[in-house]
Amino acid sequence: MSKPIPDKAEIALEYPDKFYVGTFEHSSRFEARLDGSGVAVVLQHPGATDERKSVHLHINFGLLAGILRDLAGSVAGIPKDDIAHREQLAEALDELRRALGTK
């Protein structure tokens, strides 16, 4: 079951001969889940055939852990006065930690 996207996502795919870019906002939906080897994320924008788009991404656990470490090392990029986004991220990470059963 997918949920409305609470903020915004921008996706860009670059190949030697092609470039694709898409934005997913409040009218779009997302789904994220863990499976046996990593995390699966789906972003969907409904609509007419010529407007419809989706992105499916699977990241194995090792890469996800590396991404989380890099994010931790770049927290300074979030302005100190951006309390709302800092709290959103901290609360989500606390929830993930509790679900994993670790301290």
N, CA, C and O of each residue as an XYZ file, in Angstrom:
412
protein
N       0.851     -1.186      0.000
C       0.000      0.000      0.000
C       0.888      1.238      0.000
O       1.806      1.345      0.813
N       0.624      2.149     -0.886
C       1.442      3.357     -0.969
C       0.799      4.501     -0.193
O      -0.402      4.497      0.077
N       1.630      5.476      0.157
C       1.189      6.636      0.941
C       1.511      7.910      0.170
O       2.392      7.907     -0.689
N       0.807      8.995      0.468
C       1.147     10.271     -0.176
C       2.557     10.711      0.201
O       2.994     10.511      1.334
N       3.260     11.303     -0.743
C       4.601     11.818     -0.475
C       4.462     13.067      0.392
O       3.791     14.020     -0.005
N       5.095     13.075      1.586
C       4.927     14.204      2.499
C       5.752     15.437      2.140
O       5.548     16.503      2.719
N       6.676     15.306      1.196
C       7.540     16.439      0.865
C       7.778     16.420     -0.638
O       6.837     16.634     -1.403
N       8.994     16.173     -1.081
C       9.312     16.222     -2.503
C      10.521     15.343     -2.795
O      11.421     15.227     -1.963
N      10.546     14.726     -3.968
C      11.703     13.959     -4.426
C      12.007     14.365     -5.860
O      11.103     14.542     -6.677
N      13.276     14.508     -6.147
C      13.724     14.792     -7.507
C      14.638     13.651     -7.936
O      15.562     13.276     -7.214
N      14.373     13.111     -9.106
C      15.123     11.971     -9.612
C      15.783     12.361    -10.923
O      15.154     12.983    -11.780
N      17.048     11.997    -11.080
C      17.753     12.226    -12.347
C      18.529     10.963    -12.699
O      19.247     10.414    -11.864
N      18.382     10.510    -13.933
C      19.145      9.385    -14.459
C      19.938      9.895    -15.651
O      19.379     10.478    -16.579
N      21.231      9.673    -15.617
C      22.078     10.160    -16.699
C      22.813      8.997    -17.340
O      23.537      8.253    -16.677
N      22.615      8.856    -18.629
C      23.308      7.868    -19.440
C      24.144      8.627    -20.468
O      23.944      9.827    -20.653
N      25.079      7.951    -21.140
C      25.904      8.668    -22.126
C      25.079      9.403    -23.194
O      25.463     10.485    -23.639
N      23.958      8.820    -23.599
C      23.187      9.430    -24.681
C      21.786      9.884    -24.269
O      21.010     10.328    -25.115
N      21.452      9.779    -22.974
C      20.109     10.145    -22.512
C      20.172     10.760    -21.122
O      21.078     10.476    -20.338
N      19.201     11.599    -20.837
C      19.088     12.207    -19.513
C      17.608     12.263    -19.160
O      16.806     12.819    -19.910
N      17.250     11.688    -18.021
C      15.871     11.700    -17.543
C      15.827     12.415    -16.208
O      16.695     12.209    -15.360
N      14.823     13.254    -16.018
C      14.643     13.928    -14.737
C      13.156     13.963    -14.427
O      12.328     14.158    -15.316
N      12.828     13.772    -13.158
C      11.430     13.796    -12.746
C      11.302     14.286    -11.322
O      12.213     14.133    -10.508
N      10.166     14.873    -11.036
C       9.870     15.365     -9.696
C       8.616     14.662     -9.192
O       7.649     14.483     -9.932
N       8.648     14.271     -7.932
C       7.505     13.648     -7.276
C       7.151     14.521     -6.079
O       7.977     14.734     -5.191
N       5.916     15.027     -6.061
C       5.490     15.924     -4.987
C       4.238     15.374     -4.315
O       3.959     14.178     -4.397
N       3.489     16.242     -3.654
C       2.348     15.844     -2.822
C       1.289     15.028     -3.563
O       0.612     14.208     -2.942
N       1.131     15.225     -4.850
C       0.134     14.460     -5.600
C       0.640     13.057     -5.933
O      -0.104     12.241     -6.478
N       1.898     12.777     -5.608
C       2.498     11.471     -5.867
C       2.403     10.593     -4.621
O       1.996     11.045     -3.551
N       2.788      9.328     -4.788
C       2.726      8.371     -3.692
C       4.067      7.644     -3.593
O       4.848      7.623     -4.544
N       4.319      7.046     -2.417
C       5.549      6.279     -2.245
C       5.282      5.031     -1.433
O       4.287      4.929     -0.716
N       6.195      4.086     -1.565
C       6.185      2.869     -0.768
C       7.638      2.547     -0.459
O       8.492      2.625     -1.342
N       7.924      2.188      0.786
C       9.275      1.790      1.178
C       9.169      0.601      2.110
O       8.345      0.580      3.025
N      10.022     -0.398      1.863
C       9.995     -1.581      2.721
C      11.354     -2.256      2.702
O      12.119     -2.133      1.746
N      11.635     -2.970      3.780
C      12.836     -3.792      3.847
C      12.481     -5.186      3.376
O      11.394     -5.688      3.665
N      13.394     -5.814      2.651
C      13.202     -7.210      2.266
C      14.422     -7.992      2.754
O      15.144     -7.508      3.625
N      14.662     -9.146      2.235
C      15.746     -9.991      2.723
C      17.145     -9.475      2.454
O      18.100     -9.932      3.082
N      17.291     -8.521      1.522
C      18.637     -8.071      1.175
C      18.839     -6.561      1.208
O      19.961     -6.082      1.043
N      17.765     -5.809      1.418
C      17.922     -4.361      1.437
C      16.595     -3.636      1.532
O      15.619     -4.160      2.069
N      16.575     -2.426      1.004
C      15.384     -1.588      1.057
C      14.876     -1.362     -0.367
O      15.653     -1.095     -1.284
N      13.568     -1.474     -0.528
C      12.924     -1.207     -1.811
C      12.098      0.061     -1.661
O      11.325      0.199     -0.713
N      12.263      0.982     -2.596
C      11.524      2.248     -2.595
C      10.855      2.402     -3.957
O      11.488      2.209     -4.995
N       9.573      2.750     -3.941
C       8.837      3.016     -5.174
C       8.216      4.398     -5.045
O       7.535      4.691     -4.062
N       8.453      5.243     -6.039
C       7.807      6.548     -6.143
C       6.886      6.486     -7.352
O       7.302      6.071     -8.433
N       5.627      6.901     -7.170
C       4.658      6.840     -8.268
C       3.922      8.155     -8.394
O       3.491      8.745     -7.403
N       3.787      8.604     -9.631
C       2.946      9.764     -9.927
C       1.813      9.265    -10.809
O       2.044      8.881    -11.956
N       0.574      9.266    -10.281
C      -0.560      8.770    -11.077
C      -0.986      9.808    -12.108
O      -0.497     10.938    -12.109
N      -1.871      9.424    -12.955
C      -2.424     10.365    -13.920
C      -2.637      9.719    -15.265
O      -2.598      8.497    -15.409
N      -2.864     10.567    -16.242
C      -3.058     10.100    -17.604
C      -1.789      9.397    -18.082
O      -0.712      9.602    -17.521
N      -1.914      8.583    -19.102
C      -0.789      7.798    -19.607
C       0.438      8.653    -19.891
O       1.558      8.225    -19.616
N       0.253      9.841    -20.429
C       1.392     10.691    -20.769
C       1.959     11.440    -19.564
O       3.000     12.088    -19.680
N       1.291     11.363    -18.402
C       1.770     12.019    -17.183
C       2.281     11.019    -16.146
O       3.054     11.382    -15.259
N       1.858      9.790    -16.256
C       2.178      8.757    -15.286
C       3.675      8.458    -15.302
O       4.292      8.387    -16.365
N       4.255      8.282    -14.105
C       5.668      7.915    -14.021
C       5.903      7.169    -12.719
O       5.159      7.331    -11.752
N       6.942      6.352    -12.704
C       7.316      5.658    -11.477
C       8.813      5.383    -11.481
O       9.444      5.260    -12.531
N       9.356      5.291    -10.287
C      10.754      4.945    -10.076
C      10.779      3.824     -9.048
O      10.143      3.922     -7.998
N      11.507      2.767     -9.349
C      11.677      1.634     -8.439
C      13.163      1.546     -8.125
O      13.989      1.493     -9.036
N      13.503      1.531     -6.854
C      14.895      1.535     -6.427
C      15.094      0.465     -5.364
O      14.302      0.369     -4.426
N      16.137     -0.334     -5.498
C      16.489     -1.310     -4.475
C      17.935     -1.072     -4.077
O      18.821     -1.035     -4.931
N      18.174     -0.909     -2.781
C      19.513     -0.662     -2.247
C      19.811     -1.750     -1.223
O      19.078     -1.910     -0.247
N      20.890     -2.498     -1.448
C      21.260     -3.546     -0.496
C      21.699     -2.931      0.832
O      22.104     -1.770      0.888
N      21.613     -3.726      1.897
C      21.864     -3.237      3.248
C      23.228     -2.585      3.409
O      23.335     -1.551      4.068
N      24.275     -3.163      2.824
C      25.617     -2.596      2.964
C      25.707     -1.193      2.385
O      26.299     -0.301      2.993
N      25.119     -0.999      1.207
C      25.120      0.334      0.605
C      24.262      1.289      1.422
O      24.637      2.446      1.612
N      23.117      0.823      1.907
C      22.256      1.670      2.737
C      23.006      2.128      3.990
O      22.917      3.294      4.375
N      23.735      1.225      4.620
C      24.518      1.599      5.805
C      25.558      2.652      5.444
O      25.769      3.596      6.206
N      26.210      2.504      4.294
C      27.178      3.499      3.848
C      26.529      4.849      3.589
O      27.094      5.890      3.925
N      25.355      4.833      2.997
C      24.615      6.073      2.744
C      24.276      6.760      4.058
O      24.452      7.971      4.193
N      23.790      5.989      5.029
C      23.435      6.568      6.332
C      24.664      7.184      7.008
O      24.569      8.246      7.622
N      25.816      6.515      6.893
C      27.049      7.072      7.481
C      27.440      8.378      6.792
O      27.832      9.340      7.452
N      27.331      8.407      5.460
C      27.643      9.643      4.740
C      26.682     10.762      5.127
O      27.092     11.914      5.265
N      25.411     10.425      5.301
C      24.435     11.430      5.731
C      24.806     11.980      7.103
O      24.734     13.186      7.337
N      25.204     11.086      8.008
C      25.605     11.530      9.346
C      26.778     12.498      9.262
O      26.849     13.465     10.020
N      27.694     12.235      8.340
C      28.855     13.100      8.193
C      28.560     14.433      7.513
O      29.407     15.327      7.499
N      27.361     14.569      6.950
C      27.023     15.812      6.248
C      25.845     16.556      6.874
O      25.235     17.409      6.230
N      25.527     16.238      8.115
C      24.417     16.905      8.812
C      24.619     18.412      8.885
O      23.648     19.166      8.952
N      25.853     18.850      8.873
C      26.125     20.289      8.911
C      25.498     21.018      7.725
O      25.328     22.237      7.765
N      25.152     20.275      6.665
C      24.495     20.875      5.506
C      23.074     21.303      5.765
O      22.507     22.063      4.981
N      22.477     20.830      6.856
C      21.122     21.259      7.247
C      21.295     22.477      8.152
O      21.968     22.387      9.179
N      20.710     23.595      7.795
C      20.861     24.783      8.650
C      20.432     24.488     10.089
O      19.438     23.800     10.326
N      21.194     25.017     11.038
C      20.901     24.780     12.465
C      19.509     25.238     12.857
O      18.906     24.670     13.767
N      18.983     26.265     12.180
C      17.651     26.759     12.528
C      16.525     26.013     11.799
O      15.354     26.366     11.945
N      16.872     24.985     11.017
C      15.854     24.162     10.342
C      15.442     23.029     11.281
O      15.669     21.849     11.012
N      14.836     23.431     12.379
C      14.470     22.499     13.450
C      13.485     21.437     12.961
O      13.610     20.267     13.325
N      12.516     21.827     12.148
C      11.470     20.893     11.702
C      12.078     19.709     10.949
O      11.741     18.560     11.236
N      12.958     19.969     10.002
C      13.555     18.872      9.241
C      14.511     18.043     10.089
O      14.570     16.822      9.942
N      15.251     18.689     10.967
C      16.133     17.946     11.869
C      15.321     16.997     12.753
O      15.706     15.845     12.954
N      14.195     17.487     13.280
C      13.353     16.644     14.135
C      12.708     15.514     13.338
O      12.626     14.389     13.832
N      12.251     15.787     12.119
C      11.670     14.725     11.280
C      12.674     13.594     11.081
O      12.334     12.421     11.236
N      13.898     13.946     10.741
C      14.918     12.931     10.503
C      15.264     12.170     11.787
O      15.379     10.945     11.770
N      15.427     12.888     12.885
C      15.774     12.243     14.157
C      14.668     11.295     14.617
O      14.951     10.188     15.076
N      13.418     11.719     14.496
C      12.294     10.866     14.908
C      12.211      9.613     14.041
O      11.966      8.521     14.554
N      12.415      9.759     12.726
C      12.364      8.600     11.832
C      13.497      7.624     12.146
O      13.290      6.410     12.133
N      14.696      8.149     12.428
C      15.809      7.274     12.765
C      15.596      6.585     14.111
O      15.957      5.419     14.271
N      15.017      7.287     15.073
C      14.685      6.664     16.360
C      13.696      5.519     16.162
O      13.830      4.458     16.772
N      12.711      5.742     15.310
C      11.707      4.704     15.031
C      12.355      3.487     14.362
O      12.036      2.349     14.704
N      13.260      3.724     13.412
C      13.965      2.620     12.753
C      14.822      1.866     13.756
O      14.848      0.635     13.745
N      15.525      2.588     14.627
C      16.361      1.944     15.630
C      15.523      1.061     16.552
O      15.916     -0.064     16.862
N      14.375      1.565     16.989
C      13.486      0.771     17.851
C      13.001     -0.468     17.110
O      12.959     -1.555     17.688
N      12.637     -0.322     15.848
C      12.148     -1.465     15.060
C      13.235     -2.522     14.868
O      12.947     -3.718     14.820
N      14.487     -2.070     14.758
C      15.598     -3.006     14.609
C      15.934     -3.693     15.930
O      16.653     -4.692     15.952
N      15.409     -3.153     17.033
C      15.657     -3.764     18.342
C      17.031     -3.486     18.883
O      17.571     -4.283     19.650
N      17.625     -2.335     18.487
C      18.941     -1.967     18.988
C      18.831     -0.695     19.806
O      17.831      0.019     19.737
N      19.869     -0.419     20.582
C      19.867      0.797     21.399
C      20.562      1.919     20.704
O      20.654      3.020     21.248
